[in-house]
């Protein structure tokens, strides 16, 4: 039978298909495993299956870790008040629980209480750094226009990720690589510093594979287009196509399609061909 720490590690690393398989293999489940099974279903978009997993559970019989996981399920199902109730009650028993604080921060973000969310994320990171919490806090700084704080936090995040990256599966490590590169560009765009963004992109071209660099350029051009800076977006793609014609022709066609359909999604395309979506502040903004 899988241990709960292993199952929670799968959840933290967003390996929800593997988590589902591991929980199924562990049947019959103890209450902690049952909650994690519901969490896997919720993340995979099977809301009713997640609710079915919770029907026989009594939250009063769960330990603190399981109630923190249960709160994550409730948050994913849209039950923010119930998630808050569970987390606040558990916090009285475990005030220094890092994941509890991060998920409570996510609830506050859902409620648009950004100051409280930021404080909770910072407390969580001080207790136990997690890449997902770093990324959420970085997005918050971008949203709030706290660009100097964002730059400092990004430096901390990159240093942490350099040490942590080897512990992650390759697909998820690549996803986070792309997120951090995207957040670097988000900070440049928020500061209206296109020169800094262009210079950084030039440096990345020498370090990244052709596919990775074109994905990054595609995301940058889309952000520029969303901001109404279509000429700058076209210039970015034109610069790319002069260097890597085949890949950037595809990028140009994709971007034109996005403009025509008026897309407002926010993907940083991942080198695996899957889009690494940056969540909006009010949806799935938990770690």
PDB file of C-alpha atoms in Angstrom:
ATOM      1  CA  UNK A   1       0.000   0.000   0.000  1.00  0.00           C
ATOM      2  CA  UNK A   2       1.247   3.475  -0.845  1.00  0.00           C
ATOM      3  CA  UNK A   3       2.151   5.702   2.042  1.00  0.00           C
ATOM      4  CA  UNK A   4       0.310   8.995   2.443  1.00  0.00           C
ATOM      5  CA  UNK A   5       3.542  11.028   2.130  1.00  0.00           C
ATOM      6  CA  UNK A   6       4.178   9.456  -1.280  1.00  0.00           C
ATOM      7  CA  UNK A   7       0.618  10.129  -2.416  1.00  0.00           C
ATOM      8  CA  UNK A   8       0.864  13.731  -1.233  1.00  0.00           C
ATOM      9  CA  UNK A   9       4.110  14.123  -3.130  1.00  0.00           C
ATOM     10  CA  UNK A  10       2.323  13.029  -6.299  1.00  0.00           C
ATOM     11  CA  UNK A  11      -0.331  15.656  -5.594  1.00  0.00           C
ATOM     12  CA  UNK A  12       2.255  18.378  -5.000  1.00  0.00           C
ATOM     13  CA  UNK A  13       3.979  17.501  -8.263  1.00  0.00           C
ATOM     14  CA  UNK A  14       0.649  17.661 -10.123  1.00  0.00           C
ATOM     15  CA  UNK A  15       0.850  14.018 -11.184  1.00  0.00           C
ATOM     16  CA  UNK A  16      -2.870  13.498 -10.816  1.00  0.00           C
ATOM     17  CA  UNK A  17      -3.200  10.568 -13.206  1.00  0.00           C
ATOM     18  CA  UNK A  18      -0.509   8.730 -11.212  1.00  0.00           C
ATOM     19  CA  UNK A  19      -2.197   9.742  -7.973  1.00  0.00           C
ATOM     20  CA  UNK A  20      -5.495   8.329  -9.201  1.00  0.00           C
ATOM     21  CA  UNK A  21      -3.859   5.044 -10.177  1.00  0.00           C
ATOM     22  CA  UNK A  22      -1.986   4.790  -6.871  1.00  0.00           C
ATOM     23  CA  UNK A  23      -5.129   5.486  -4.839  1.00  0.00           C
ATOM     24  CA  UNK A  24      -7.130   2.957  -6.858  1.00  0.00           C
ATOM     25  CA  UNK A  25      -4.418   0.356  -6.260  1.00  0.00           C
ATOM     26  CA  UNK A  26      -4.619   1.035  -2.534  1.00  0.00           C
ATOM     27  CA  UNK A  27      -8.334   0.214  -2.246  1.00  0.00           C
ATOM     28  CA  UNK A  28      -9.968  -0.147   0.214  1.00  0.00           C
ATOM     29  CA  UNK A  29      -8.885   3.301   1.294  1.00  0.00           C
ATOM     30  CA  UNK A  30      -8.208   4.819   4.644  1.00  0.00           C
ATOM     31  CA  UNK A  31      -9.779   8.287   5.075  1.00  0.00           C
ATOM     32  CA  UNK A  32      -6.609  10.143   4.058  1.00  0.00           C
ATOM     33  CA  UNK A  33      -6.339   8.148   0.841  1.00  0.00           C
ATOM     34  CA  UNK A  34     -10.021   8.714   0.133  1.00  0.00           C
ATOM     35  CA  UNK A  35      -9.519  12.479   0.300  1.00  0.00           C
ATOM     36  CA  UNK A  36      -6.511  12.287  -2.013  1.00  0.00           C
ATOM     37  CA  UNK A  37      -8.537  10.200  -4.453  1.00  0.00           C
ATOM     38  CA  UNK A  38     -11.158  12.964  -4.444  1.00  0.00           C
ATOM     39  CA  UNK A  39      -8.393  15.514  -4.998  1.00  0.00           C
ATOM     40  CA  UNK A  40      -7.145  13.603  -8.039  1.00  0.00           C
ATOM     41  CA  UNK A  41     -10.650  13.417  -9.492  1.00  0.00           C
ATOM     42  CA  UNK A  42     -11.242  17.123  -8.873  1.00  0.00           C
ATOM     43  CA  UNK A  43      -8.049  18.115 -10.645  1.00  0.00           C
ATOM     44  CA  UNK A  44      -8.836  15.843 -13.570  1.00  0.00           C
ATOM     45  CA  UNK A  45     -12.183  17.560 -14.035  1.00  0.00           C
ATOM     46  CA  UNK A  46     -14.332  14.735 -12.652  1.00  0.00           C
ATOM     47  CA  UNK A  47     -16.237  16.793 -10.100  1.00  0.00           C
ATOM     48  CA  UNK A  48     -19.018  14.285  -9.480  1.00  0.00           C
ATOM     49  CA  UNK A  49     -16.544  11.473  -8.856  1.00  0.00           C
ATOM     50  CA  UNK A  50     -14.775  13.745  -6.366  1.00  0.00           C
ATOM     51  CA  UNK A  51     -18.061  14.447  -4.567  1.00  0.00           C
ATOM     52  CA  UNK A  52     -18.858  10.721  -4.486  1.00  0.00           C
ATOM     53  CA  UNK A  53     -15.521  10.065  -2.757  1.00  0.00           C
ATOM     54  CA  UNK A  54     -16.406  12.554  -0.033  1.00  0.00           C
ATOM     55  CA  UNK A  55     -19.911  11.271   0.728  1.00  0.00           C
ATOM     56  CA  UNK A  56     -18.865   8.718   3.336  1.00  0.00           C
ATOM     57  CA  UNK A  57     -16.243  10.898   5.025  1.00  0.00           C
ATOM     58  CA  UNK A  58     -16.698  12.670   8.334  1.00  0.00           C
ATOM     59  CA  UNK A  59     -14.294  15.641   8.506  1.00  0.00           C
ATOM     60  CA  UNK A  60     -14.264  15.374  12.296  1.00  0.00           C
ATOM     61  CA  UNK A  61     -12.555  11.995  11.990  1.00  0.00           C
ATOM     62  CA  UNK A  62      -9.758  13.287   9.733  1.00  0.00           C
ATOM     63  CA  UNK A  63      -6.356  14.381  10.955  1.00  0.00           C
ATOM     64  CA  UNK A  64      -5.038  17.854  10.148  1.00  0.00           C
ATOM     65  CA  UNK A  65      -3.218  16.841   6.959  1.00  0.00           C
ATOM     66  CA  UNK A  66      -6.321  15.140   5.582  1.00  0.00           C
ATOM     67  CA  UNK A  67      -8.498  18.152   6.403  1.00  0.00           C
ATOM     68  CA  UNK A  68      -6.031  20.399   4.586  1.00  0.00           C
ATOM     69  CA  UNK A  69      -6.345  18.113   1.561  1.00  0.00           C
ATOM     70  CA  UNK A  70     -10.122  18.104   1.930  1.00  0.00           C
ATOM     71  CA  UNK A  71     -10.101  21.908   1.877  1.00  0.00           C
ATOM     72  CA  UNK A  72      -8.223  21.780  -1.436  1.00  0.00           C
ATOM     73  CA  UNK A  73     -10.934  19.539  -2.878  1.00  0.00           C
ATOM     74  CA  UNK A  74     -13.654  21.894  -1.661  1.00  0.00           C
ATOM     75  CA  UNK A  75     -11.829  24.850  -3.176  1.00  0.00           C
ATOM     76  CA  UNK A  76     -11.550  23.096  -6.528  1.00  0.00           C
ATOM     77  CA  UNK A  77     -15.264  22.282  -6.382  1.00  0.00           C
ATOM     78  CA  UNK A  78     -16.033  25.964  -5.850  1.00  0.00           C
ATOM     79  CA  UNK A  79     -16.913  25.705  -2.157  1.00  0.00           C
ATOM     80  CA  UNK A  80     -14.655  28.494  -0.928  1.00  0.00           C
ATOM     81  CA  UNK A  81     -16.528  29.087   2.340  1.00  0.00           C
ATOM     82  CA  UNK A  82     -16.346  25.410   3.288  1.00  0.00           C
ATOM     83  CA  UNK A  83     -12.636  25.310   2.428  1.00  0.00           C
ATOM     84  CA  UNK A  84     -12.082  28.366   4.619  1.00  0.00           C
ATOM     85  CA  UNK A  85     -14.015  26.799   7.508  1.00  0.00           C
ATOM     86  CA  UNK A  86     -11.936  23.619   7.363  1.00  0.00           C
ATOM     87  CA  UNK A  87      -8.633  25.469   7.161  1.00  0.00           C
ATOM     88  CA  UNK A  88      -9.368  27.956   9.927  1.00  0.00           C
ATOM     89  CA  UNK A  89     -10.411  25.125  12.255  1.00  0.00           C
ATOM     90  CA  UNK A  90      -7.270  23.135  11.420  1.00  0.00           C
ATOM     91  CA  UNK A  91      -5.112  26.227  11.854  1.00  0.00           C
ATOM     92  CA  UNK A  92      -6.098  26.398  15.507  1.00  0.00           C
ATOM     93  CA  UNK A  93      -4.500  22.959  15.927  1.00  0.00           C
ATOM     94  CA  UNK A  94      -1.515  23.446  13.611  1.00  0.00           C
ATOM     95  CA  UNK A  95      -0.671  27.148  13.211  1.00  0.00           C
ATOM     96  CA  UNK A  96       2.674  26.336  11.595  1.00  0.00           C
ATOM     97  CA  UNK A  97       1.345  24.022   8.857  1.00  0.00           C
ATOM     98  CA  UNK A  98       2.910  25.399   5.659  1.00  0.00           C
ATOM     99  CA  UNK A  99       0.520  23.806   3.166  1.00  0.00           C
ATOM    100  CA  UNK A 100      -2.483  24.849   5.250  1.00  0.00           C
ATOM    101  CA  UNK A 101      -1.309  28.460   5.132  1.00  0.00           C
ATOM    102  CA  UNK A 102      -0.747  28.302   1.370  1.00  0.00           C
ATOM    103  CA  UNK A 103      -4.217  26.924   0.739  1.00  0.00           C
ATOM    104  CA  UNK A 104      -5.725  29.474   3.085  1.00  0.00           C
ATOM    105  CA  UNK A 105      -3.896  32.101   1.039  1.00  0.00           C
ATOM    106  CA  UNK A 106      -5.520  30.689  -2.075  1.00  0.00           C
ATOM    107  CA  UNK A 107      -8.931  31.072  -0.462  1.00  0.00           C
ATOM    108  CA  UNK A 108      -8.172  34.693   0.367  1.00  0.00           C
ATOM    109  CA  UNK A 109      -7.071  35.266  -3.219  1.00  0.00           C
ATOM    110  CA  UNK A 110     -10.341  33.807  -4.441  1.00  0.00           C
ATOM    111  CA  UNK A 111     -12.071  36.364  -2.229  1.00  0.00           C
ATOM    112  CA  UNK A 112      -9.871  39.118  -3.708  1.00  0.00           C
ATOM    113  CA  UNK A 113      -8.279  39.838  -0.313  1.00  0.00           C
ATOM    114  CA  UNK A 114      -4.828  40.135  -1.854  1.00  0.00           C
ATOM    115  CA  UNK A 115      -3.091  41.586   1.193  1.00  0.00           C
ATOM    116  CA  UNK A 116      -4.180  38.667   3.373  1.00  0.00           C
ATOM    117  CA  UNK A 117      -3.322  36.173   0.621  1.00  0.00           C
ATOM    118  CA  UNK A 118       0.161  37.621   0.238  1.00  0.00           C
ATOM    119  CA  UNK A 119       0.831  37.459   3.969  1.00  0.00           C
ATOM    120  CA  UNK A 120      -0.278  33.822   4.112  1.00  0.00           C
ATOM    121  CA  UNK A 121       1.819  32.818   1.095  1.00  0.00           C
ATOM    122  CA  UNK A 122       4.862  34.506   2.639  1.00  0.00           C
ATOM    123  CA  UNK A 123       4.310  32.714   5.943  1.00  0.00           C
ATOM    124  CA  UNK A 124       4.015  29.410   4.100  1.00  0.00           C
ATOM    125  CA  UNK A 125       7.248  29.976   2.172  1.00  0.00           C
ATOM    126  CA  UNK A 126       9.097  30.887   5.364  1.00  0.00           C
ATOM    127  CA  UNK A 127       8.086  27.551   6.866  1.00  0.00           C
ATOM    128  CA  UNK A 128       8.541  25.320   3.796  1.00  0.00           C
ATOM    129  CA  UNK A 129       9.408  26.639   0.321  1.00  0.00           C
ATOM    130  CA  UNK A 130       7.335  25.218  -2.527  1.00  0.00           C
ATOM    131  CA  UNK A 131       7.704  26.129  -6.182  1.00  0.00           C
ATOM    132  CA  UNK A 132       3.935  26.435  -6.680  1.00  0.00           C
ATOM    133  CA  UNK A 133       3.662  28.909  -3.808  1.00  0.00           C
ATOM    134  CA  UNK A 134       6.571  30.923  -5.184  1.00  0.00           C
ATOM    135  CA  UNK A 135       4.822  31.082  -8.564  1.00  0.00           C
ATOM    136  CA  UNK A 136       1.500  32.102  -7.072  1.00  0.00           C
ATOM    137  CA  UNK A 137       3.124  34.889  -5.080  1.00  0.00           C
ATOM    138  CA  UNK A 138       4.985  36.066  -8.180  1.00  0.00           C
ATOM    139  CA  UNK A 139       1.708  36.273 -10.107  1.00  0.00           C
ATOM    140  CA  UNK A 140       0.238  38.250  -7.247  1.00  0.00           C
ATOM    141  CA  UNK A 141       3.095  40.768  -7.380  1.00  0.00           C
ATOM    142  CA  UNK A 142       2.574  41.166 -11.130  1.00  0.00           C
ATOM    143  CA  UNK A 143      -1.156  41.668 -10.650  1.00  0.00           C
ATOM    144  CA  UNK A 144      -0.636  44.234  -7.902  1.00  0.00           C
ATOM    145  CA  UNK A 145       2.118  46.053  -9.779  1.00  0.00           C
ATOM    146  CA  UNK A 146       4.636  45.340  -7.006  1.00  0.00           C
ATOM    147  CA  UNK A 147       7.418  44.958  -9.555  1.00  0.00           C
ATOM    148  CA  UNK A 148      10.427  45.528  -7.311  1.00  0.00           C
ATOM    149  CA  UNK A 149       9.133  42.888  -4.914  1.00  0.00           C
ATOM    150  CA  UNK A 150       8.480  40.655  -7.891  1.00  0.00           C
ATOM    151  CA  UNK A 151      12.039  40.966  -9.174  1.00  0.00           C
ATOM    152  CA  UNK A 152      13.471  40.113  -5.763  1.00  0.00           C
ATOM    153  CA  UNK A 153      11.126  37.167  -5.349  1.00  0.00           C
ATOM    154  CA  UNK A 154      11.902  35.855  -8.832  1.00  0.00           C
ATOM    155  CA  UNK A 155      15.611  35.809  -7.955  1.00  0.00           C
ATOM    156  CA  UNK A 156      14.793  33.790  -4.816  1.00  0.00           C
ATOM    157  CA  UNK A 157      12.513  31.493  -6.784  1.00  0.00           C
ATOM    158  CA  UNK A 158      15.083  30.753  -9.468  1.00  0.00           C
ATOM    159  CA  UNK A 159      17.702  29.936  -6.825  1.00  0.00           C
ATOM    160  CA  UNK A 160      15.268  27.609  -5.038  1.00  0.00           C
ATOM    161  CA  UNK A 161      14.213  25.931  -8.288  1.00  0.00           C
ATOM    162  CA  UNK A 162      17.817  25.304  -9.303  1.00  0.00           C
ATOM    163  CA  UNK A 163      18.223  23.165  -6.181  1.00  0.00           C
ATOM    164  CA  UNK A 164      14.749  21.610  -6.290  1.00  0.00           C
ATOM    165  CA  UNK A 165      14.388  20.832  -9.992  1.00  0.00           C
ATOM    166  CA  UNK A 166      16.177  17.460  -9.947  1.00  0.00           C
ATOM    167  CA  UNK A 167      13.533  16.102  -7.544  1.00  0.00           C
ATOM    168  CA  UNK A 168      10.724  16.562 -10.090  1.00  0.00           C
ATOM    169  CA  UNK A 169       9.624  14.412 -13.038  1.00  0.00           C
ATOM    170  CA  UNK A 170      10.913  15.777 -16.331  1.00  0.00           C
ATOM    171  CA  UNK A 171       7.539  16.820 -17.711  1.00  0.00           C
ATOM    172  CA  UNK A 172       6.672  18.816 -14.616  1.00  0.00           C
ATOM    173  CA  UNK A 173      10.173  20.291 -14.368  1.00  0.00           C
ATOM    174  CA  UNK A 174       9.862  21.543 -17.954  1.00  0.00           C
ATOM    175  CA  UNK A 175       6.445  23.020 -17.115  1.00  0.00           C
ATOM    176  CA  UNK A 176       7.878  24.996 -14.210  1.00  0.00           C
ATOM    177  CA  UNK A 177      10.872  26.082 -16.302  1.00  0.00           C
ATOM    178  CA  UNK A 178       8.424  27.590 -18.761  1.00  0.00           C
ATOM    179  CA  UNK A 179       6.373  29.205 -16.013  1.00  0.00           C
ATOM    180  CA  UNK A 180       9.397  30.969 -14.580  1.00  0.00           C
ATOM    181  CA  UNK A 181      10.507  32.184 -17.994  1.00  0.00           C
ATOM    182  CA  UNK A 182       6.991  33.425 -18.621  1.00  0.00           C
ATOM    183  CA  UNK A 183       6.888  35.227 -15.282  1.00  0.00           C
ATOM    184  CA  UNK A 184      10.191  36.939 -16.124  1.00  0.00           C
ATOM    185  CA  UNK A 185       8.558  38.346 -19.258  1.00  0.00           C
ATOM    186  CA  UNK A 186       5.382  39.254 -17.344  1.00  0.00           C
ATOM    187  CA  UNK A 187       7.475  41.440 -15.031  1.00  0.00           C
ATOM    188  CA  UNK A 188       9.153  43.150 -17.996  1.00  0.00           C
ATOM    189  CA  UNK A 189       5.794  43.788 -19.654  1.00  0.00           C
ATOM    190  CA  UNK A 190       4.240  45.065 -16.439  1.00  0.00           C
ATOM    191  CA  UNK A 191       7.104  47.558 -16.224  1.00  0.00           C
ATOM    192  CA  UNK A 192       6.669  48.489 -19.929  1.00  0.00           C
ATOM    193  CA  UNK A 193      10.329  47.600 -20.379  1.00  0.00           C
ATOM    194  CA  UNK A 194      10.280  45.972 -23.805  1.00  0.00           C
ATOM    195  CA  UNK A 195      13.991  46.616 -24.252  1.00  0.00           C
ATOM    196  CA  UNK A 196      14.768  44.483 -21.196  1.00  0.00           C
ATOM    197  CA  UNK A 197      12.406  41.778 -22.446  1.00  0.00           C
ATOM    198  CA  UNK A 198      14.025  41.753 -25.898  1.00  0.00           C
ATOM    199  CA  UNK A 199      17.534  41.609 -24.428  1.00  0.00           C
ATOM    200  CA  UNK A 200      16.549  38.740 -22.140  1.00  0.00           C
ATOM    201  CA  UNK A 201      14.932  36.879 -25.055  1.00  0.00           C
ATOM    202  CA  UNK A 202      18.147  37.243 -27.038  1.00  0.00           C
ATOM    203  CA  UNK A 203      20.086  35.658 -24.185  1.00  0.00           C
ATOM    204  CA  UNK A 204      17.557  32.852 -23.916  1.00  0.00           C
ATOM    205  CA  UNK A 205      17.897  32.040 -27.611  1.00  0.00           C
ATOM    206  CA  UNK A 206      21.512  31.059 -27.005  1.00  0.00           C
ATOM    207  CA  UNK A 207      20.533  28.789 -24.101  1.00  0.00           C
ATOM    208  CA  UNK A 208      17.278  27.139 -25.191  1.00  0.00           C
ATOM    209  CA  UNK A 209      16.433  24.633 -27.862  1.00  0.00           C
ATOM    210  CA  UNK A 210      14.767  25.950 -31.004  1.00  0.00           C
ATOM    211  CA  UNK A 211      11.407  24.554 -29.899  1.00  0.00           C
ATOM    212  CA  UNK A 212      11.614  26.024 -26.400  1.00  0.00           C
ATOM    213  CA  UNK A 213      12.691  29.428 -27.654  1.00  0.00           C
ATOM    214  CA  UNK A 214       9.909  29.591 -30.238  1.00  0.00           C
ATOM    215  CA  UNK A 215       7.370  28.618 -27.572  1.00  0.00           C
ATOM    216  CA  UNK A 216       8.669  31.419 -25.376  1.00  0.00           C
ATOM    217  CA  UNK A 217       8.556  33.889 -28.266  1.00  0.00           C
ATOM    218  CA  UNK A 218       5.015  32.787 -29.069  1.00  0.00           C
ATOM    219  CA  UNK A 219       3.886  33.483 -25.509  1.00  0.00           C
ATOM    220  CA  UNK A 220       5.615  36.862 -25.512  1.00  0.00           C
ATOM    221  CA  UNK A 221       3.985  37.901 -28.787  1.00  0.00           C
ATOM    222  CA  UNK A 222       0.582  36.840 -27.510  1.00  0.00           C
ATOM    223  CA  UNK A 223       1.011  38.911 -24.347  1.00  0.00           C
ATOM    224  CA  UNK A 224       1.956  41.927 -26.449  1.00  0.00           C
ATOM    225  CA  UNK A 225      -1.115  41.399 -28.640  1.00  0.00           C
ATOM    226  CA  UNK A 226      -3.371  41.138 -25.579  1.00  0.00           C
ATOM    227  CA  UNK A 227      -2.013  44.496 -24.446  1.00  0.00           C
ATOM    228  CA  UNK A 228      -2.860  46.016 -27.832  1.00  0.00           C
ATOM    229  CA  UNK A 229       0.801  46.205 -28.877  1.00  0.00           C
ATOM    230  CA  UNK A 230       0.295  44.396 -32.171  1.00  0.00           C
ATOM    231  CA  UNK A 231       3.191  46.067 -33.973  1.00  0.00           C
ATOM    232  CA  UNK A 232       5.618  44.978 -31.243  1.00  0.00           C
ATOM    233  CA  UNK A 233       4.169  41.450 -31.394  1.00  0.00           C
ATOM    234  CA  UNK A 234       4.674  41.311 -35.143  1.00  0.00           C
ATOM    235  CA  UNK A 235       8.212  42.621 -34.768  1.00  0.00           C
ATOM    236  CA  UNK A 236       8.987  39.899 -32.238  1.00  0.00           C
ATOM    237  CA  UNK A 237       7.722  37.195 -34.564  1.00  0.00           C
ATOM    238  CA  UNK A 238       9.474  38.736 -37.548  1.00  0.00           C
ATOM    239  CA  UNK A 239      12.738  38.726 -35.625  1.00  0.00           C
ATOM    240  CA  UNK A 240      12.190  35.090 -34.751  1.00  0.00           C
ATOM    241  CA  UNK A 241      11.232  34.033 -38.245  1.00  0.00           C
ATOM    242  CA  UNK A 242      14.415  35.553 -39.643  1.00  0.00           C
ATOM    243  CA  UNK A 243      16.363  33.144 -37.432  1.00  0.00           C
ATOM    244  CA  UNK A 244      14.171  30.040 -37.318  1.00  0.00           C
ATOM    245  CA  UNK A 245      11.850  30.118 -40.263  1.00  0.00           C
ATOM    246  CA  UNK A 246       9.947  26.845 -40.035  1.00  0.00           C
ATOM    247  CA  UNK A 247       9.026  27.021 -36.350  1.00  0.00           C
ATOM    248  CA  UNK A 248       8.147  30.698 -36.369  1.00  0.00           C
ATOM    249  CA  UNK A 249       5.982  30.404 -39.461  1.00  0.00           C
ATOM    250  CA  UNK A 250       3.847  28.044 -37.374  1.00  0.00           C
ATOM    251  CA  UNK A 251       3.977  30.515 -34.502  1.00  0.00           C
ATOM    252  CA  UNK A 252       2.855  33.374 -36.762  1.00  0.00           C
ATOM    253  CA  UNK A 253      -0.083  31.377 -38.104  1.00  0.00           C
ATOM    254  CA  UNK A 254      -1.117  30.340 -34.587  1.00  0.00           C
ATOM    255  CA  UNK A 255      -0.919  33.897 -33.301  1.00  0.00           C
ATOM    256  CA  UNK A 256      -2.966  35.250 -36.219  1.00  0.00           C
ATOM    257  CA  UNK A 257      -5.633  32.681 -35.407  1.00  0.00           C
ATOM    258  CA  UNK A 258      -5.620  33.761 -31.759  1.00  0.00           C
ATOM    259  CA  UNK A 259      -6.061  37.418 -32.730  1.00  0.00           C
ATOM    260  CA  UNK A 260      -8.907  36.605 -35.117  1.00  0.00           C
ATOM    261  CA  UNK A 261     -10.834  34.664 -32.475  1.00  0.00           C
ATOM    262  CA  UNK A 262     -10.238  37.332 -29.830  1.00  0.00           C
ATOM    263  CA  UNK A 263      -8.674  34.870 -27.417  1.00  0.00           C
ATOM    264  CA  UNK A 264      -8.056  36.028 -23.885  1.00  0.00           C
ATOM    265  CA  UNK A 265      -6.493  32.833 -22.599  1.00  0.00           C
ATOM    266  CA  UNK A 266      -3.061  33.155 -21.066  1.00  0.00           C
ATOM    267  CA  UNK A 267      -0.891  30.221 -22.156  1.00  0.00           C
ATOM    268  CA  UNK A 268       2.850  29.982 -21.911  1.00  0.00           C
ATOM    269  CA  UNK A 269       3.230  27.137 -24.401  1.00  0.00           C
ATOM    270  CA  UNK A 270       5.382  24.345 -23.082  1.00  0.00           C
ATOM    271  CA  UNK A 271       8.109  22.681 -25.100  1.00  0.00           C
ATOM    272  CA  UNK A 272       6.246  19.368 -24.843  1.00  0.00           C
ATOM    273  CA  UNK A 273       3.515  20.809 -27.085  1.00  0.00           C
ATOM    274  CA  UNK A 274       1.093  21.188 -24.185  1.00  0.00           C
ATOM    275  CA  UNK A 275       0.061  24.655 -23.084  1.00  0.00           C
ATOM    276  CA  UNK A 276       1.160  25.539 -19.594  1.00  0.00           C
ATOM    277  CA  UNK A 277      -1.725  27.703 -18.485  1.00  0.00           C
ATOM    278  CA  UNK A 278      -1.208  30.495 -16.028  1.00  0.00           C
ATOM    279  CA  UNK A 279      -4.293  30.417 -13.826  1.00  0.00           C
ATOM    280  CA  UNK A 280      -6.311  33.566 -13.395  1.00  0.00           C
ATOM    281  CA  UNK A 281      -6.285  35.031  -9.870  1.00  0.00           C
ATOM    282  CA  UNK A 282      -9.742  33.697  -9.083  1.00  0.00           C
ATOM    283  CA  UNK A 283      -9.577  30.200 -10.521  1.00  0.00           C
ATOM    284  CA  UNK A 284      -7.551  27.296  -9.170  1.00  0.00           C
ATOM    285  CA  UNK A 285      -5.285  29.822  -7.458  1.00  0.00           C
ATOM    286  CA  UNK A 286      -4.218  27.329  -4.835  1.00  0.00           C
ATOM    287  CA  UNK A 287      -0.893  25.574  -4.670  1.00  0.00           C
TER     288      UNK A 287
END
